[in-house]
Amino acid sequence: MKIARHAAALLLVLALMVPEAGALRLVKPTPPKPAPEPVAEAAEPLAPAKEAEPAAGEEADWKLLLVNPWNALPEDFSVELTTLASCGLKVDKRIQEDLDEMLSACREAGLRPLICSAYRTQAVQTRLYKNKISRLRAAGYSRESAEAEAGRWVAVPGTSEHQTGLALDIVSAGYQVLNKKQADTAEQKWLMEHCWEYGFILRYSSEKSEITGIGYEPWHYRYVGKEAALAMRDSGQCLEEYLEALEENSAKTRT
């Protein structure tokens, strides 16, 4: 009887220890976390990248600044001027040395070049332009015709090379009238032949008026630098044509 009671008690304990059907849960073992990827040692910092070299013609060259009836002076334009001891007029200080050498060589040839106009402020250019219009109006031109004609001889304010400090008017001391006869003076003949050696060009030749927008001025010289001056002398190009050729060559190299 005792044995039976012990067996029954044992069965009861075992029953209590066994979970009910459906209560069993299969638990998947948790996979181990992957080891973190190794961190590379910090590399030495890279040297800063160099700025790309601009293609030919892309970088603005102060010597080749184009100012004409269709290209006004940039709004942010500024120039450092120097006063010429020989005449009291001002030019861009970067052209002074070449200008002095050119005029000295001209004088050494027994000639008397005289600078009659150089750098002009906006106010001075405006006064000259208005005066030209007034004279044309007095000669019978209409307002519209006077303004158009004036612009061929005195640039509209803001479009004059004289405002760059890179241009100047040079005449013969023996003939100081600004007309076509200026080209017949010994001074102009010498300058036209030798100006390129010092980085200057005769800016407004008679055969290029339609391109430059300015009438023939055999007294107006413009500094462009010795390399460009030589190229324009050899090619016969004016500044507009030279710059257009530079742009075309630059476009070809980029393609």
PDB file of C-alpha atoms in Angstrom:
ATOM      1  CA  MET A   1       0.000   0.000   0.000  1.00  0.00           C
ATOM      2  CA  LYS A   2       2.879   2.344   0.851  1.00  0.00           C
ATOM      3  CA  ILE A   3       4.528   1.458  -2.383  1.00  0.00           C
ATOM      4  CA  ALA A   4       1.402   2.379  -4.314  1.00  0.00           C
ATOM      5  CA  ARG A   5       1.152   5.738  -2.519  1.00  0.00           C
ATOM      6  CA  HIS A   6       4.799   6.542  -3.277  1.00  0.00           C
ATOM      7  CA  ALA A   7       4.335   5.649  -6.942  1.00  0.00           C
ATOM      8  CA  ALA A   8       1.254   7.870  -7.207  1.00  0.00           C
ATOM      9  CA  ALA A   9       3.082  10.776  -5.602  1.00  0.00           C
ATOM     10  CA  LEU A  10       5.990  10.363  -7.988  1.00  0.00           C
ATOM     11  CA  LEU A  11       3.663  10.368 -10.972  1.00  0.00           C
ATOM     12  CA  LEU A  12       2.008  13.565  -9.712  1.00  0.00           C
ATOM     13  CA  VAL A  13       5.355  15.348  -9.395  1.00  0.00           C
ATOM     14  CA  LEU A  14       6.379  14.301 -12.870  1.00  0.00           C
ATOM     15  CA  ALA A  15       3.054  15.514 -14.249  1.00  0.00           C
ATOM     16  CA  LEU A  16       3.526  18.904 -12.661  1.00  0.00           C
ATOM     17  CA  MET A  17       7.011  19.220 -14.146  1.00  0.00           C
ATOM     18  CA  VAL A  18       5.961  18.424 -17.729  1.00  0.00           C
ATOM     19  CA  PRO A  19       4.397  21.478 -19.612  1.00  0.00           C
ATOM     20  CA  GLU A  20       1.071  21.218 -21.289  1.00  0.00           C
ATOM     21  CA  ALA A  21       0.887  20.226 -24.886  1.00  0.00           C
ATOM     22  CA  GLY A  22       1.305  23.202 -27.125  1.00  0.00           C
ATOM     23  CA  ALA A  23       3.167  25.075 -24.447  1.00  0.00           C
ATOM     24  CA  LEU A  24       6.515  23.912 -25.800  1.00  0.00           C
ATOM     25  CA  ARG A  25       8.476  26.577 -27.704  1.00  0.00           C
ATOM     26  CA  LEU A  26      11.413  25.890 -29.978  1.00  0.00           C
ATOM     27  CA  VAL A  27      13.865  28.737 -29.426  1.00  0.00           C
ATOM     28  CA  LYS A  28      16.453  29.186 -32.127  1.00  0.00           C
ATOM     29  CA  PRO A  29      19.856  29.804 -30.791  1.00  0.00           C
ATOM     30  CA  THR A  30      20.915  33.511 -31.130  1.00  0.00           C
ATOM     31  CA  PRO A  31      23.669  33.719 -33.710  1.00  0.00           C
ATOM     32  CA  PRO A  32      26.854  35.327 -32.543  1.00  0.00           C
ATOM     33  CA  LYS A  33      27.278  38.970 -33.461  1.00  0.00           C
ATOM     34  CA  PRO A  34      29.679  39.432 -36.336  1.00  0.00           C
ATOM     35  CA  ALA A  35      32.997  40.828 -35.392  1.00  0.00           C
ATOM     36  CA  PRO A  36      33.318  44.497 -36.334  1.00  0.00           C
ATOM     37  CA  GLU A  37      35.218  45.213 -39.525  1.00  0.00           C
ATOM     38  CA  PRO A  38      38.724  46.346 -38.875  1.00  0.00           C
ATOM     39  CA  VAL A  39      39.160  50.096 -38.970  1.00  0.00           C
ATOM     40  CA  ALA A  40      41.935  51.214 -41.280  1.00  0.00           C
ATOM     41  CA  GLU A  41      44.591  53.398 -39.796  1.00  0.00           C
ATOM     42  CA  ALA A  42      44.108  57.062 -40.567  1.00  0.00           C
ATOM     43  CA  ALA A  43      45.892  57.938 -43.779  1.00  0.00           C
ATOM     44  CA  GLU A  44      48.006  61.061 -44.115  1.00  0.00           C
ATOM     45  CA  PRO A  45      45.905  63.974 -45.394  1.00  0.00           C
ATOM     46  CA  LEU A  46      45.954  64.460 -49.162  1.00  0.00           C
ATOM     47  CA  ALA A  47      47.700  67.483 -50.583  1.00  0.00           C
ATOM     48  CA  PRO A  48      45.199  70.120 -51.725  1.00  0.00           C
ATOM     49  CA  ALA A  49      44.276  69.811 -55.361  1.00  0.00           C
ATOM     50  CA  LYS A  50      45.852  72.368 -57.630  1.00  0.00           C
ATOM     51  CA  GLU A  51      43.564  74.745 -59.405  1.00  0.00           C
ATOM     52  CA  ALA A  52      43.065  73.850 -63.022  1.00  0.00           C
ATOM     53  CA  GLU A  53      45.206  75.847 -65.386  1.00  0.00           C
ATOM     54  CA  PRO A  54      42.933  78.034 -67.508  1.00  0.00           C
ATOM     55  CA  ALA A  55      42.928  77.275 -71.198  1.00  0.00           C
ATOM     56  CA  ALA A  56      44.375  79.834 -73.549  1.00  0.00           C
ATOM     57  CA  GLY A  57      42.183  82.893 -73.748  1.00  0.00           C
ATOM     58  CA  GLU A  58      40.143  82.065 -70.620  1.00  0.00           C
ATOM     59  CA  GLU A  59      42.127  84.092 -68.138  1.00  0.00           C
ATOM     60  CA  ALA A  60      41.465  87.782 -68.388  1.00  0.00           C
ATOM     61  CA  ASP A  61      44.552  89.711 -69.475  1.00  0.00           C
ATOM     62  CA  TRP A  62      44.552  93.330 -68.410  1.00  0.00           C
ATOM     63  CA  LYS A  63      46.619  94.266 -71.468  1.00  0.00           C
ATOM     64  CA  LEU A  64      43.895  92.954 -73.789  1.00  0.00           C
ATOM     65  CA  LEU A  65      40.868  94.532 -72.157  1.00  0.00           C
ATOM     66  CA  LEU A  66      38.361  95.198 -74.928  1.00  0.00           C
ATOM     67  CA  VAL A  67      36.475  98.472 -74.665  1.00  0.00           C
ATOM     68  CA  ASN A  68      34.566  99.599 -77.724  1.00  0.00           C
ATOM     69  CA  PRO A  69      31.025 100.700 -78.680  1.00  0.00           C
ATOM     70  CA  TRP A  70      29.722  97.210 -77.926  1.00  0.00           C
ATOM     71  CA  ASN A  71      31.823  96.456 -74.851  1.00  0.00           C
ATOM     72  CA  ALA A  72      31.592  98.960 -72.016  1.00  0.00           C
ATOM     73  CA  LEU A  73      34.133  99.283 -69.257  1.00  0.00           C
ATOM     74  CA  PRO A  74      33.420  96.706 -66.506  1.00  0.00           C
ATOM     75  CA  GLU A  75      31.454  98.160 -63.593  1.00  0.00           C
ATOM     76  CA  ASP A  76      34.080  96.989 -61.106  1.00  0.00           C
ATOM     77  CA  PHE A  77      36.987  98.304 -63.164  1.00  0.00           C
ATOM     78  CA  SER A  78      39.766 100.059 -61.293  1.00  0.00           C
ATOM     79  CA  VAL A  79      43.240 101.137 -62.286  1.00  0.00           C
ATOM     80  CA  GLU A  80      46.323 102.341 -60.485  1.00  0.00           C
ATOM     81  CA  LEU A  81      47.540 105.437 -62.247  1.00  0.00           C
ATOM     82  CA  THR A  82      50.853 107.211 -62.481  1.00  0.00           C
ATOM     83  CA  THR A  83      51.519 110.763 -63.600  1.00  0.00           C
ATOM     84  CA  LEU A  84      53.809 111.292 -66.573  1.00  0.00           C
ATOM     85  CA  ALA A  85      56.507 113.819 -65.792  1.00  0.00           C
ATOM     86  CA  SER A  86      56.676 115.008 -69.396  1.00  0.00           C
ATOM     87  CA  CYS A  87      53.071 116.199 -69.637  1.00  0.00           C
ATOM     88  CA  GLY A  88      51.324 115.813 -66.281  1.00  0.00           C
ATOM     89  CA  LEU A  89      48.803 113.359 -67.721  1.00  0.00           C
ATOM     90  CA  LYS A  90      48.074 109.957 -66.190  1.00  0.00           C
ATOM     91  CA  VAL A  91      48.283 106.365 -67.471  1.00  0.00           C
ATOM     92  CA  ASP A  92      48.114 102.879 -66.007  1.00  0.00           C
ATOM     93  CA  LYS A  93      51.375 102.614 -64.082  1.00  0.00           C
ATOM     94  CA  ARG A  94      52.107  99.202 -65.670  1.00  0.00           C
ATOM     95  CA  ILE A  95      52.652 100.752 -69.105  1.00  0.00           C
ATOM     96  CA  GLN A  96      54.836 103.662 -68.020  1.00  0.00           C
ATOM     97  CA  GLU A  97      58.196 101.983 -68.586  1.00  0.00           C
ATOM     98  CA  ASP A  98      57.421 100.845 -72.139  1.00  0.00           C
ATOM     99  CA  LEU A  99      55.825 104.197 -72.944  1.00  0.00           C
ATOM    100  CA  ASP A 100      58.861 106.138 -71.715  1.00  0.00           C
ATOM    101  CA  GLU A 101      61.169 103.916 -73.755  1.00  0.00           C
ATOM    102  CA  MET A 102      59.102 104.410 -76.907  1.00  0.00           C
ATOM    103  CA  LEU A 103      58.994 108.192 -76.616  1.00  0.00           C
ATOM    104  CA  SER A 104      62.690 108.361 -75.734  1.00  0.00           C
ATOM    105  CA  ALA A 105      63.568 106.345 -78.834  1.00  0.00           C
ATOM    106  CA  CYS A 106      61.374 108.615 -80.942  1.00  0.00           C
ATOM    107  CA  ARG A 107      63.137 111.695 -79.584  1.00  0.00           C
ATOM    108  CA  GLU A 108      66.527 110.106 -80.153  1.00  0.00           C
ATOM    109  CA  ALA A 109      65.511 109.859 -83.808  1.00  0.00           C
ATOM    110  CA  GLY A 110      65.332 113.650 -83.836  1.00  0.00           C
ATOM    111  CA  LEU A 111      61.527 113.856 -83.507  1.00  0.00           C
ATOM    112  CA  ARG A 112      59.194 115.652 -81.090  1.00  0.00           C
ATOM    113  CA  PRO A 113      56.261 113.461 -80.025  1.00  0.00           C
ATOM    114  CA  LEU A 114      53.768 115.074 -77.681  1.00  0.00           C
ATOM    115  CA  ILE A 115      51.105 113.329 -75.585  1.00  0.00           C
ATOM    116  CA  CYS A 116      47.954 115.437 -75.741  1.00  0.00           C
ATOM    117  CA  SER A 117      45.505 113.054 -74.054  1.00  0.00           C
ATOM    118  CA  ALA A 118      45.802 109.968 -71.841  1.00  0.00           C
ATOM    119  CA  TYR A 119      43.616 108.688 -68.992  1.00  0.00           C
ATOM    120  CA  ARG A 120      40.165 110.258 -68.745  1.00  0.00           C
ATOM    121  CA  THR A 121      37.608 110.094 -65.991  1.00  0.00           C
ATOM    122  CA  GLN A 122      33.942 109.412 -66.712  1.00  0.00           C
ATOM    123  CA  ALA A 123      33.227 113.091 -66.171  1.00  0.00           C
ATOM    124  CA  VAL A 124      35.831 114.242 -68.678  1.00  0.00           C
ATOM    125  CA  GLN A 125      34.678 111.729 -71.273  1.00  0.00           C
ATOM    126  CA  THR A 126      31.084 112.853 -70.788  1.00  0.00           C
ATOM    127  CA  ARG A 127      32.057 116.490 -71.292  1.00  0.00           C
ATOM    128  CA  LEU A 128      33.985 115.733 -74.489  1.00  0.00           C
ATOM    129  CA  TYR A 129      31.134 113.628 -75.869  1.00  0.00           C
ATOM    130  CA  LYS A 130      28.511 116.287 -75.163  1.00  0.00           C
ATOM    131  CA  ASN A 131      30.704 118.999 -76.664  1.00  0.00           C
ATOM    132  CA  LYS A 132      31.038 116.977 -79.860  1.00  0.00           C
ATOM    133  CA  ILE A 133      27.275 116.554 -80.052  1.00  0.00           C
ATOM    134  CA  SER A 134      26.775 120.284 -79.541  1.00  0.00           C
ATOM    135  CA  ARG A 135      29.143 121.137 -82.379  1.00  0.00           C
ATOM    136  CA  LEU A 136      27.393 118.712 -84.703  1.00  0.00           C
ATOM    137  CA  ARG A 137      23.989 120.065 -83.743  1.00  0.00           C
ATOM    138  CA  ALA A 138      25.241 123.554 -84.514  1.00  0.00           C
ATOM    139  CA  ALA A 139      26.344 122.279 -87.930  1.00  0.00           C
ATOM    140  CA  GLY A 140      22.776 121.154 -88.692  1.00  0.00           C
ATOM    141  CA  TYR A 141      22.701 117.530 -87.498  1.00  0.00           C
ATOM    142  CA  SER A 142      19.559 116.194 -85.850  1.00  0.00           C
ATOM    143  CA  ARG A 143      19.882 115.001 -82.257  1.00  0.00           C
ATOM    144  CA  GLU A 144      19.905 111.345 -83.287  1.00  0.00           C
ATOM    145  CA  SER A 145      22.360 111.874 -86.149  1.00  0.00           C
ATOM    146  CA  ALA A 146      24.608 114.020 -83.960  1.00  0.00           C
ATOM    147  CA  GLU A 147      24.815 111.338 -81.277  1.00  0.00           C
ATOM    148  CA  ALA A 148      25.592 108.638 -83.831  1.00  0.00           C
ATOM    149  CA  GLU A 149      28.273 110.717 -85.555  1.00  0.00           C
ATOM    150  CA  ALA A 150      29.771 111.896 -82.281  1.00  0.00           C
ATOM    151  CA  GLY A 151      30.229 108.293 -81.193  1.00  0.00           C
ATOM    152  CA  ARG A 152      32.468 107.657 -84.202  1.00  0.00           C
ATOM    153  CA  TRP A 153      34.980 110.238 -82.992  1.00  0.00           C
ATOM    154  CA  VAL A 154      34.433 110.660 -79.272  1.00  0.00           C
ATOM    155  CA  ALA A 155      33.438 107.407 -77.580  1.00  0.00           C
ATOM    156  CA  VAL A 156      30.243 107.272 -75.556  1.00  0.00           C
ATOM    157  CA  PRO A 157      31.167 107.622 -71.863  1.00  0.00           C
ATOM    158  CA  GLY A 158      31.983 104.205 -70.452  1.00  0.00           C
ATOM    159  CA  THR A 159      33.134 102.856 -73.813  1.00  0.00           C
ATOM    160  CA  SER A 160      36.310 104.896 -74.259  1.00  0.00           C
ATOM    161  CA  GLU A 161      39.733 103.280 -74.151  1.00  0.00           C
ATOM    162  CA  HIS A 162      41.018 106.460 -72.535  1.00  0.00           C
ATOM    163  CA  GLN A 163      39.130 105.417 -69.408  1.00  0.00           C
ATOM    164  CA  THR A 164      41.288 102.277 -69.131  1.00  0.00           C
ATOM    165  CA  GLY A 165      44.563 104.132 -68.732  1.00  0.00           C
ATOM    166  CA  LEU A 166      45.972 102.002 -71.565  1.00  0.00           C
ATOM    167  CA  ALA A 167      45.397 104.458 -74.413  1.00  0.00           C
ATOM    168  CA  LEU A 168      46.829 107.837 -75.285  1.00  0.00           C
ATOM    169  CA  ASP A 169      46.838 110.339 -78.092  1.00  0.00           C
ATOM    170  CA  ILE A 170      50.269 111.295 -79.413  1.00  0.00           C
ATOM    171  CA  VAL A 171      50.790 114.107 -81.893  1.00  0.00           C
ATOM    172  CA  SER A 172      53.681 115.920 -83.453  1.00  0.00           C
ATOM    173  CA  ALA A 173      54.782 118.980 -81.493  1.00  0.00           C
ATOM    174  CA  GLY A 174      54.963 120.737 -84.855  1.00  0.00           C
ATOM    175  CA  TYR A 175      51.420 119.791 -85.861  1.00  0.00           C
ATOM    176  CA  GLN A 176      48.960 119.338 -83.032  1.00  0.00           C
ATOM    177  CA  VAL A 177      45.693 119.138 -84.974  1.00  0.00           C
ATOM    178  CA  LEU A 178      43.758 115.873 -84.638  1.00  0.00           C
ATOM    179  CA  ASN A 179      42.942 115.148 -88.259  1.00  0.00           C
ATOM    180  CA  LYS A 180      44.096 112.846 -91.027  1.00  0.00           C
ATOM    181  CA  LYS A 181      47.080 115.073 -91.838  1.00  0.00           C
ATOM    182  CA  GLN A 182      48.561 113.922 -88.534  1.00  0.00           C
ATOM    183  CA  ALA A 183      49.476 110.698 -90.342  1.00  0.00           C
ATOM    184  CA  ASP A 184      51.842 112.660 -92.611  1.00  0.00           C
ATOM    185  CA  THR A 185      54.040 113.905 -89.759  1.00  0.00           C
ATOM    186  CA  ALA A 186      57.440 112.348 -89.194  1.00  0.00           C
ATOM    187  CA  GLU A 187      56.452 111.522 -85.610  1.00  0.00           C
ATOM    188  CA  GLN A 188      53.447 109.454 -86.657  1.00  0.00           C
ATOM    189  CA  LYS A 189      55.380 107.682 -89.375  1.00  0.00           C
ATOM    190  CA  TRP A 190      58.018 106.680 -86.833  1.00  0.00           C
ATOM    191  CA  LEU A 191      55.434 105.608 -84.242  1.00  0.00           C
ATOM    192  CA  MET A 192      53.426 103.559 -86.714  1.00  0.00           C
ATOM    193  CA  GLU A 193      56.564 101.722 -87.755  1.00  0.00           C
ATOM    194  CA  HIS A 194      58.056 101.138 -84.302  1.00  0.00           C
ATOM    195  CA  CYS A 195      55.239 101.215 -81.714  1.00  0.00           C
ATOM    196  CA  TRP A 196      54.849  97.425 -81.703  1.00  0.00           C
ATOM    197  CA  GLU A 197      58.416  97.083 -80.391  1.00  0.00           C
ATOM    198  CA  TYR A 198      57.225  98.661 -77.146  1.00  0.00           C
ATOM    199  CA  GLY A 199      53.860  96.887 -76.864  1.00  0.00           C
ATOM    200  CA  PHE A 200      51.673  99.500 -78.553  1.00  0.00           C
ATOM    201  CA  ILE A 201      49.394  99.426 -81.597  1.00  0.00           C
ATOM    202  CA  LEU A 202      47.769 102.123 -83.685  1.00  0.00           C
ATOM    203  CA  ARG A 203      44.291 101.296 -82.451  1.00  0.00           C
ATOM    204  CA  TYR A 204      42.026 102.860 -85.083  1.00  0.00           C
ATOM    205  CA  SER A 205      43.330 102.348 -88.574  1.00  0.00           C
ATOM    206  CA  SER A 206      41.374 103.537 -91.615  1.00  0.00           C
ATOM    207  CA  GLU A 207      40.615 100.072 -93.001  1.00  0.00           C
ATOM    208  CA  LYS A 208      39.241  98.684 -89.696  1.00  0.00           C
ATOM    209  CA  SER A 209      36.655 101.344 -88.853  1.00  0.00           C
ATOM    210  CA  GLU A 210      33.666  99.046 -89.438  1.00  0.00           C
ATOM    211  CA  ILE A 211      35.140  96.539 -86.982  1.00  0.00           C
ATOM    212  CA  THR A 212      36.308  98.958 -84.297  1.00  0.00           C
ATOM    213  CA  GLY A 213      33.342 101.314 -84.597  1.00  0.00           C
ATOM    214  CA  ILE A 214      35.706 104.293 -84.500  1.00  0.00           C
ATOM    215  CA  GLY A 215      36.889 106.449 -87.396  1.00  0.00           C
ATOM    216  CA  TYR A 216      40.507 106.695 -88.494  1.00  0.00           C
ATOM    217  CA  GLU A 217      42.668 108.194 -85.748  1.00  0.00           C
ATOM    218  CA  PRO A 218      46.365 108.262 -86.715  1.00  0.00           C
ATOM    219  CA  TRP A 219      47.245 109.525 -83.239  1.00  0.00           C
ATOM    220  CA  HIS A 220      45.521 107.052 -80.909  1.00  0.00           C
ATOM    221  CA  TYR A 221      47.853 104.367 -79.532  1.00  0.00           C
ATOM    222  CA  ARG A 222      46.852 101.516 -77.282  1.00  0.00           C
ATOM    223  CA  TYR A 223      49.041  99.314 -75.088  1.00  0.00           C
ATOM    224  CA  VAL A 224      48.467  95.561 -75.587  1.00  0.00           C
ATOM    225  CA  GLY A 225      51.851  94.137 -74.597  1.00  0.00           C
ATOM    226  CA  LYS A 226      54.783  93.239 -76.810  1.00  0.00           C
ATOM    227  CA  GLU A 227      53.640  89.717 -77.715  1.00  0.00           C
ATOM    228  CA  ALA A 228      50.182  90.795 -78.887  1.00  0.00           C
ATOM    229  CA  ALA A 229      51.516  93.909 -80.607  1.00  0.00           C
ATOM    230  CA  LEU A 230      53.951  91.825 -82.655  1.00  0.00           C
ATOM    231  CA  ALA A 231      51.224  89.308 -83.544  1.00  0.00           C
ATOM    232  CA  MET A 232      48.884  92.058 -84.706  1.00  0.00           C
ATOM    233  CA  ARG A 233      51.589  93.720 -86.737  1.00  0.00           C
ATOM    234  CA  ASP A 234      52.391  90.449 -88.504  1.00  0.00           C
ATOM    235  CA  SER A 235      48.746  89.481 -89.083  1.00  0.00           C
ATOM    236  CA  GLY A 236      47.346  92.915 -89.839  1.00  0.00           C
ATOM    237  CA  GLN A 237      44.571  92.300 -87.318  1.00  0.00           C
ATOM    238  CA  CYS A 238      42.979  94.933 -85.137  1.00  0.00           C
ATOM    239  CA  LEU A 239      42.364  94.183 -81.468  1.00  0.00           C
ATOM    240  CA  GLU A 240      38.846  92.834 -82.065  1.00  0.00           C
ATOM    241  CA  GLU A 241      40.089  90.435 -84.748  1.00  0.00           C
ATOM    242  CA  TYR A 242      43.032  89.330 -82.645  1.00  0.00           C
ATOM    243  CA  LEU A 243      40.840  88.531 -79.642  1.00  0.00           C
ATOM    244  CA  GLU A 244      38.368  86.658 -81.832  1.00  0.00           C
ATOM    245  CA  ALA A 245      41.219  84.543 -83.231  1.00  0.00           C
ATOM    246  CA  LEU A 246      42.435  83.809 -79.705  1.00  0.00           C
ATOM    247  CA  GLU A 247      38.964  82.637 -78.713  1.00  0.00           C
ATOM    248  CA  GLU A 248      38.670  80.399 -81.769  1.00  0.00           C
ATOM    249  CA  ASN A 249      42.046  78.808 -81.069  1.00  0.00           C
ATOM    250  CA  SER A 250      41.108  78.313 -77.434  1.00  0.00           C
ATOM    251  CA  ALA A 251      37.848  76.590 -78.444  1.00  0.00           C
ATOM    252  CA  LYS A 252      39.739  74.222 -80.739  1.00  0.00           C
ATOM    253  CA  THR A 253      42.104  73.169 -77.967  1.00  0.00           C
ATOM    254  CA  ARG A 254      39.153  72.405 -75.670  1.00  0.00           C
ATOM    255  CA  THR A 255      37.475  70.059 -78.169  1.00  0.00           C
TER     256      THR A 255
END
